[in-house]
PDB file of C-alpha atoms in Angstrom:
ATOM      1  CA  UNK A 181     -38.274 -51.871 216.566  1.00  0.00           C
ATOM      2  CA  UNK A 182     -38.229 -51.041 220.553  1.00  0.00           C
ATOM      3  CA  UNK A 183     -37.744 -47.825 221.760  1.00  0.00           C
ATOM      4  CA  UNK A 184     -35.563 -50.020 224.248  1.00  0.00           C
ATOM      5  CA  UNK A 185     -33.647 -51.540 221.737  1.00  0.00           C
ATOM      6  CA  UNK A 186     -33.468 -48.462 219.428  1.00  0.00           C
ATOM      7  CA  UNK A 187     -32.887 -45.650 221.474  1.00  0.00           C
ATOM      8  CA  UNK A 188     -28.714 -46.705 221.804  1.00  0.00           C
ATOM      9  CA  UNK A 189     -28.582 -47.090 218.167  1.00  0.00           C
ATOM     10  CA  UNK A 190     -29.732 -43.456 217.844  1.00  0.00           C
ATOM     11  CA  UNK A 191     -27.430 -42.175 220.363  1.00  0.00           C
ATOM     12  CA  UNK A 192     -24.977 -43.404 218.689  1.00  0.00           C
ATOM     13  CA  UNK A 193     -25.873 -42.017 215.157  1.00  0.00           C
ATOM     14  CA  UNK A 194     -26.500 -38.708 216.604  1.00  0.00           C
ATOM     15  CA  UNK A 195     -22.964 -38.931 218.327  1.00  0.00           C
ATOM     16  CA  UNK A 196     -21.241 -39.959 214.638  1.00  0.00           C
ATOM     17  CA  UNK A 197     -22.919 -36.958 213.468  1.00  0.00           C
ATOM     18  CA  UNK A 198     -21.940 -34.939 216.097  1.00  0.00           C
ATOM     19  CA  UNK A 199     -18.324 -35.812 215.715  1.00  0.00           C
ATOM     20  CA  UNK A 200     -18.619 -34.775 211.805  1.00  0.00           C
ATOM     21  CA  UNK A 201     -20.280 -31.850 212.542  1.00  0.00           C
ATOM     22  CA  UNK A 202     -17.358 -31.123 214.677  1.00  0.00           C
ATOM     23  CA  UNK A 203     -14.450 -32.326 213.341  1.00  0.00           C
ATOM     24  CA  UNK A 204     -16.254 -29.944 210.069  1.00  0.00           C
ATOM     25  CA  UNK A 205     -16.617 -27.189 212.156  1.00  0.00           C
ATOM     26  CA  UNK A 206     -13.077 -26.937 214.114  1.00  0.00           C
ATOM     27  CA  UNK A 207      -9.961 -28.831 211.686  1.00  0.00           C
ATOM     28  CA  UNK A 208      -8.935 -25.844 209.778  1.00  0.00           C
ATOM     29  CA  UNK A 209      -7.679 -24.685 213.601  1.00  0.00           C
ATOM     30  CA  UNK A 210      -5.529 -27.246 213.439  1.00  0.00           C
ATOM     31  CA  UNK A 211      -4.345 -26.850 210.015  1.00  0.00           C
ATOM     32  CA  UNK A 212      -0.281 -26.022 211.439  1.00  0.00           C
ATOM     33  CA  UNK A 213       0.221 -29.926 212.653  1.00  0.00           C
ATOM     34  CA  UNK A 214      -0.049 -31.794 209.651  1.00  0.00           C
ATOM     35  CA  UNK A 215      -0.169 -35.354 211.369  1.00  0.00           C
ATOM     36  CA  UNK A 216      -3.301 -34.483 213.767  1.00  0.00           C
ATOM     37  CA  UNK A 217      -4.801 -33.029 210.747  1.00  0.00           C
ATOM     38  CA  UNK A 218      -4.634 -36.112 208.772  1.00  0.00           C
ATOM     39  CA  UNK A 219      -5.899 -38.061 211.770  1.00  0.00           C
ATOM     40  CA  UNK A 220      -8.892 -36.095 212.302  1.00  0.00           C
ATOM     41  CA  UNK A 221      -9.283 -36.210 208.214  1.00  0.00           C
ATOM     42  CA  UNK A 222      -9.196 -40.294 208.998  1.00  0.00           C
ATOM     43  CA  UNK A 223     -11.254 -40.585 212.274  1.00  0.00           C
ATOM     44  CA  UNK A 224     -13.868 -38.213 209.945  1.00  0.00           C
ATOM     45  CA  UNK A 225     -14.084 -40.888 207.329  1.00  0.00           C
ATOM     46  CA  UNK A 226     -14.397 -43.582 209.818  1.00  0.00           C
ATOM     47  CA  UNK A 227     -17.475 -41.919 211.754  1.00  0.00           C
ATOM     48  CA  UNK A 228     -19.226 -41.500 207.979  1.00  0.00           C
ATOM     49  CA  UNK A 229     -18.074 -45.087 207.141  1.00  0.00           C
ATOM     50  CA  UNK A 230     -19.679 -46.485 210.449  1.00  0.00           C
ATOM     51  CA  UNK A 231     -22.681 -44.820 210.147  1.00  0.00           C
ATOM     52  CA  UNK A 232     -23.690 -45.759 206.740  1.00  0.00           C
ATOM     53  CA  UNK A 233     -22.444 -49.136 208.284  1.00  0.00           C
ATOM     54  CA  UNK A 234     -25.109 -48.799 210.511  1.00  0.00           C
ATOM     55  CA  UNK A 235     -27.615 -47.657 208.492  1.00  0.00           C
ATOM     56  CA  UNK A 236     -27.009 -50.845 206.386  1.00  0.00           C
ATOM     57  CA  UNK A 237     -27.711 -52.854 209.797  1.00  0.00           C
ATOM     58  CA  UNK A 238     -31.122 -50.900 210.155  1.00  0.00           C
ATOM     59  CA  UNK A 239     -32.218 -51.940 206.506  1.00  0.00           C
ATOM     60  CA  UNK A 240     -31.195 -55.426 206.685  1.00  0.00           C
ATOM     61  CA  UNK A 241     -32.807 -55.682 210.261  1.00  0.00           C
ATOM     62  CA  UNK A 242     -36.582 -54.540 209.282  1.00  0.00           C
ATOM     63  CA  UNK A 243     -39.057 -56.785 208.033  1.00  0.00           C
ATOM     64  CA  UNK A 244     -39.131 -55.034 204.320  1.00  0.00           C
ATOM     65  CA  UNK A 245     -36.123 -56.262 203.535  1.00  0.00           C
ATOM     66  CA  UNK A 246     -36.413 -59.996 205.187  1.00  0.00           C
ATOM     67  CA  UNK A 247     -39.580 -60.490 203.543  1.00  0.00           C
ATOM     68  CA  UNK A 248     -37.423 -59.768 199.948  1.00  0.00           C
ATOM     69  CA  UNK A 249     -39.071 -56.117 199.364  1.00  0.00           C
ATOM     70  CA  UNK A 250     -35.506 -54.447 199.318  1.00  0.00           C
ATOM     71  CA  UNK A 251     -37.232 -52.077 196.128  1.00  0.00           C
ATOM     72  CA  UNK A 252     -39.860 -50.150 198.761  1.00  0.00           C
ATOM     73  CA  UNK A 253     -36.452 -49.683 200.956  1.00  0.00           C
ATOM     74  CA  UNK A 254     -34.022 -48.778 198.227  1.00  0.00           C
ATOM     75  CA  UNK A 255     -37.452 -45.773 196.346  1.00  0.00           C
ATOM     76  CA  UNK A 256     -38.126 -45.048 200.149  1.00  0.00           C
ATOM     77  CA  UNK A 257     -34.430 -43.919 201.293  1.00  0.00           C
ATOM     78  CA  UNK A 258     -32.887 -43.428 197.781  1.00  0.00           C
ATOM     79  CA  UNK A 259     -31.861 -39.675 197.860  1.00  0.00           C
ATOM     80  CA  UNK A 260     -30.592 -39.988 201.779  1.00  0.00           C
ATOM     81  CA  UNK A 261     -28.156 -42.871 200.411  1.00  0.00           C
ATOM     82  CA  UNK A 262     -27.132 -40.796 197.423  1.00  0.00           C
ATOM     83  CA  UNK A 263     -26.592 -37.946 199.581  1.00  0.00           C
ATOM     84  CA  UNK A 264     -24.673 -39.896 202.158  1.00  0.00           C
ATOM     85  CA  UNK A 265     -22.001 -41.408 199.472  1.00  0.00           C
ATOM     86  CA  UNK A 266     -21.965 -38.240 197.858  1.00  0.00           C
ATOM     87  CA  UNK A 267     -20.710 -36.802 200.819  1.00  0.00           C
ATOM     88  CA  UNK A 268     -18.437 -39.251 201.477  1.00  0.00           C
ATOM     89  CA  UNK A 269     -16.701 -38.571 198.051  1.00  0.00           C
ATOM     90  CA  UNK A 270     -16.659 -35.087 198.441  1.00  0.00           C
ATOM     91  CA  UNK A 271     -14.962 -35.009 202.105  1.00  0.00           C
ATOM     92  CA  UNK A 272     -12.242 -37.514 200.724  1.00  0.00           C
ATOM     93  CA  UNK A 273     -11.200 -35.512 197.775  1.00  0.00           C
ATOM     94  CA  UNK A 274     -11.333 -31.927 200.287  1.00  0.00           C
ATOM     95  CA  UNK A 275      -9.535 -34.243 202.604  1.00  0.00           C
ATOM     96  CA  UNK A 276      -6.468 -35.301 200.104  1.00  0.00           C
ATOM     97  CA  UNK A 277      -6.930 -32.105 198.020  1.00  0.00           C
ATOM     98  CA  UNK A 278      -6.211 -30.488 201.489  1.00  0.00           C
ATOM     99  CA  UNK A 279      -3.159 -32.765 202.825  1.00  0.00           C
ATOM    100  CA  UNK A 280      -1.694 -33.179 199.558  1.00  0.00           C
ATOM    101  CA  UNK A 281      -1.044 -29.079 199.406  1.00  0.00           C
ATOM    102  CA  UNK A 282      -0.080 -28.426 202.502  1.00  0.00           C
ATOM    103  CA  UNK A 283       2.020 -31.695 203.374  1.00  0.00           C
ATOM    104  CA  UNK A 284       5.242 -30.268 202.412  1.00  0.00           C
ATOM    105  CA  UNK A 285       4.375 -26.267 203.415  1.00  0.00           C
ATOM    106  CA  UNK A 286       1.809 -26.034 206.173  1.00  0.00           C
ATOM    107  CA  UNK A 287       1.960 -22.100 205.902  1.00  0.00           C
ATOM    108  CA  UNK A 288       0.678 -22.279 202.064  1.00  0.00           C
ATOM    109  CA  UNK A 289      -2.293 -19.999 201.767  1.00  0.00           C
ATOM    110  CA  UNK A 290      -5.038 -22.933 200.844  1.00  0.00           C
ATOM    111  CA  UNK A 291      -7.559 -20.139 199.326  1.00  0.00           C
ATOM    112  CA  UNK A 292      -5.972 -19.148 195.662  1.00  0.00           C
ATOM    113  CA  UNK A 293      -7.251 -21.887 194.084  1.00  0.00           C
ATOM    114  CA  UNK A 294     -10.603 -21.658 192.503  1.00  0.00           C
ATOM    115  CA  UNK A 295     -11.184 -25.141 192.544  1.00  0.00           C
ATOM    116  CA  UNK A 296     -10.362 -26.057 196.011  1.00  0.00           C
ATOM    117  CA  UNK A 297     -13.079 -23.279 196.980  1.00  0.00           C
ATOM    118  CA  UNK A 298     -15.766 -24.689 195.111  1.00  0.00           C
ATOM    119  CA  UNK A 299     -15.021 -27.819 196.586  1.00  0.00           C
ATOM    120  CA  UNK A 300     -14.969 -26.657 200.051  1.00  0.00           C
ATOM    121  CA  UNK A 301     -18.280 -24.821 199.371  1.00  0.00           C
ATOM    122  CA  UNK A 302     -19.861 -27.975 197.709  1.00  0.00           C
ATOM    123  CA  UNK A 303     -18.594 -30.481 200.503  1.00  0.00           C
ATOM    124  CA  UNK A 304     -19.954 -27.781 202.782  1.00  0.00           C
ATOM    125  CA  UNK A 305     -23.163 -27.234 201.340  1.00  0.00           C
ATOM    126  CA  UNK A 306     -23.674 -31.088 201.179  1.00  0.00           C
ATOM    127  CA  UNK A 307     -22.374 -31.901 204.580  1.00  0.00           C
ATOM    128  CA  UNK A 308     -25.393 -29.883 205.544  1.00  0.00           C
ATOM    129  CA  UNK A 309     -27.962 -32.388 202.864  1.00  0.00           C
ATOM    130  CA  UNK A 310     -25.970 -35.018 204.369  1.00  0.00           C
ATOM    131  CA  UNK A 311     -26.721 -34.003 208.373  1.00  0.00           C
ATOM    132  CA  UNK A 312     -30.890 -33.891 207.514  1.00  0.00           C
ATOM    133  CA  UNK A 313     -31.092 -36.750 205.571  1.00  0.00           C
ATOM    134  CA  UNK A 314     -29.454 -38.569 207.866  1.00  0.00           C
ATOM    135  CA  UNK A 315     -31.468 -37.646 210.571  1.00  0.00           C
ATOM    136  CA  UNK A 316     -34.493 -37.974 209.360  1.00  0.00           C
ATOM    137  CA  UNK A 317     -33.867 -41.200 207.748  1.00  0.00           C
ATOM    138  CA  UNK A 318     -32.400 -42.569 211.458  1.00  0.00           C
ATOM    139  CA  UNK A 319     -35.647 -41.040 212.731  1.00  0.00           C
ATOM    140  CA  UNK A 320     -37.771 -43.091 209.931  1.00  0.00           C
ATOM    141  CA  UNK A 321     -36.358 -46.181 210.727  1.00  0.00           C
ATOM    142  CA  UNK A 322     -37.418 -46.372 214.202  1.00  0.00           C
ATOM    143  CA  UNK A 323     -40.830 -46.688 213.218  1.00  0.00           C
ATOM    144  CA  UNK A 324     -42.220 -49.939 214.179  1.00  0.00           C
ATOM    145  CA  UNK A 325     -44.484 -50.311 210.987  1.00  0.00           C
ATOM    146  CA  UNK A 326     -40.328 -51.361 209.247  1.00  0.00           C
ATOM    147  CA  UNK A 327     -40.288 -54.447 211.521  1.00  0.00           C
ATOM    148  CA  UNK A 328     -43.612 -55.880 211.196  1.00  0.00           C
ATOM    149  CA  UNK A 329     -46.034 -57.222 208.794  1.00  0.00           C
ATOM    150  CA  UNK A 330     -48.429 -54.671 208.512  1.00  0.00           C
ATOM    151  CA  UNK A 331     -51.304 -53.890 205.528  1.00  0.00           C
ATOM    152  CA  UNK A 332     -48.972 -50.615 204.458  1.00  0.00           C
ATOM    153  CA  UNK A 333     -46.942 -53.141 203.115  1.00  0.00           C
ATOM    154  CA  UNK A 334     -49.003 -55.527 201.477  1.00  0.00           C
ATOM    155  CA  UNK A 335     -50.163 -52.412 199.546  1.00  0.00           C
ATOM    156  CA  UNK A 336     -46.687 -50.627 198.970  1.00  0.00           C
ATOM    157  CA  UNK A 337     -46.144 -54.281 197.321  1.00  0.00           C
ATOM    158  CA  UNK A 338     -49.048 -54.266 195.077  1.00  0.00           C
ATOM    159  CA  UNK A 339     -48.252 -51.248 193.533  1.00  0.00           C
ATOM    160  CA  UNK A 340     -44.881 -51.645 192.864  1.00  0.00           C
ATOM    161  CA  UNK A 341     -46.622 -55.134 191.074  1.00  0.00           C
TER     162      UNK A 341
END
């Protein structure tokens, strides 16, 4: 792909995952006002939903997958997909695990509960997976050798025969 026609597509990924990264970093500040909670638990979701969305658009835009060779694309950027829904799940189960106990009390103290801190810790630890993967798999599809036919993949294609 173009620089020129790539580069806004990356700004834009970087600023989803910016946004996560924030919204991450700074919620549990806001954890006394239920309602802005919940909508920065929902505009969280959307920013992961949209860039997986886009990362969908990337795939189906490269000449790999036109051409019908969706297998090199699905071994190539298997574990940064797995990550990403992975992630996904965990932040949505954190995200009603979280609203669902503190809805009615928002003075509970959240920390108790064994589970809920392994879950934090794991949707923490994987939010971190999910922020290099990402990255680098943004990064990866910017390489022109994606979106043109090119000998690398007439031979990824013969050995996958």
């Amino acid at each position: 792909m173009l620089v020129s026609r790539y580069q806004p597509i990356l700004y834009l990924q970087y600023l989803l995952l910016f946004v996560d990264i924030f919204l991450n970093a700074f919620t549990e500040l806001l954890r006394y006002q239920n309602v802005i909670l919940l909508v920065l638990y929902v505009v969280q979701d959307i920013c992961i939903v949209f860039a997986v969305i886009i990362i969908f658009l990337l795939f189906f835009n490269t000449f790999i997958f036109q051409a019908g060779l969706v297998s090199i694309l699905v071994s190539k950027f298997k574990v940064p997909i797995s990550v990403t829904f992975i992630y996904f799940s965990l932040c949505l189960g954190l995200h009603v695990w979280t609203m669902e106990r503190r809805w009615d009390n928002t003075n509970i103290y959240m920390w108790d509960n064994k589970g809920y801190q392994a879950l934090f810790i794991i949707q923490r630890t994987c939010a971190v997976l999910h922020y290099y993967f990402y990255k680098r798999t943004a990064l990866k599809l910017g390489d022109p050798r994606y979106y043109q036919d090119s000998e690398w993949i007439h031979r990824e294609f013969e050995r996958r025969r």
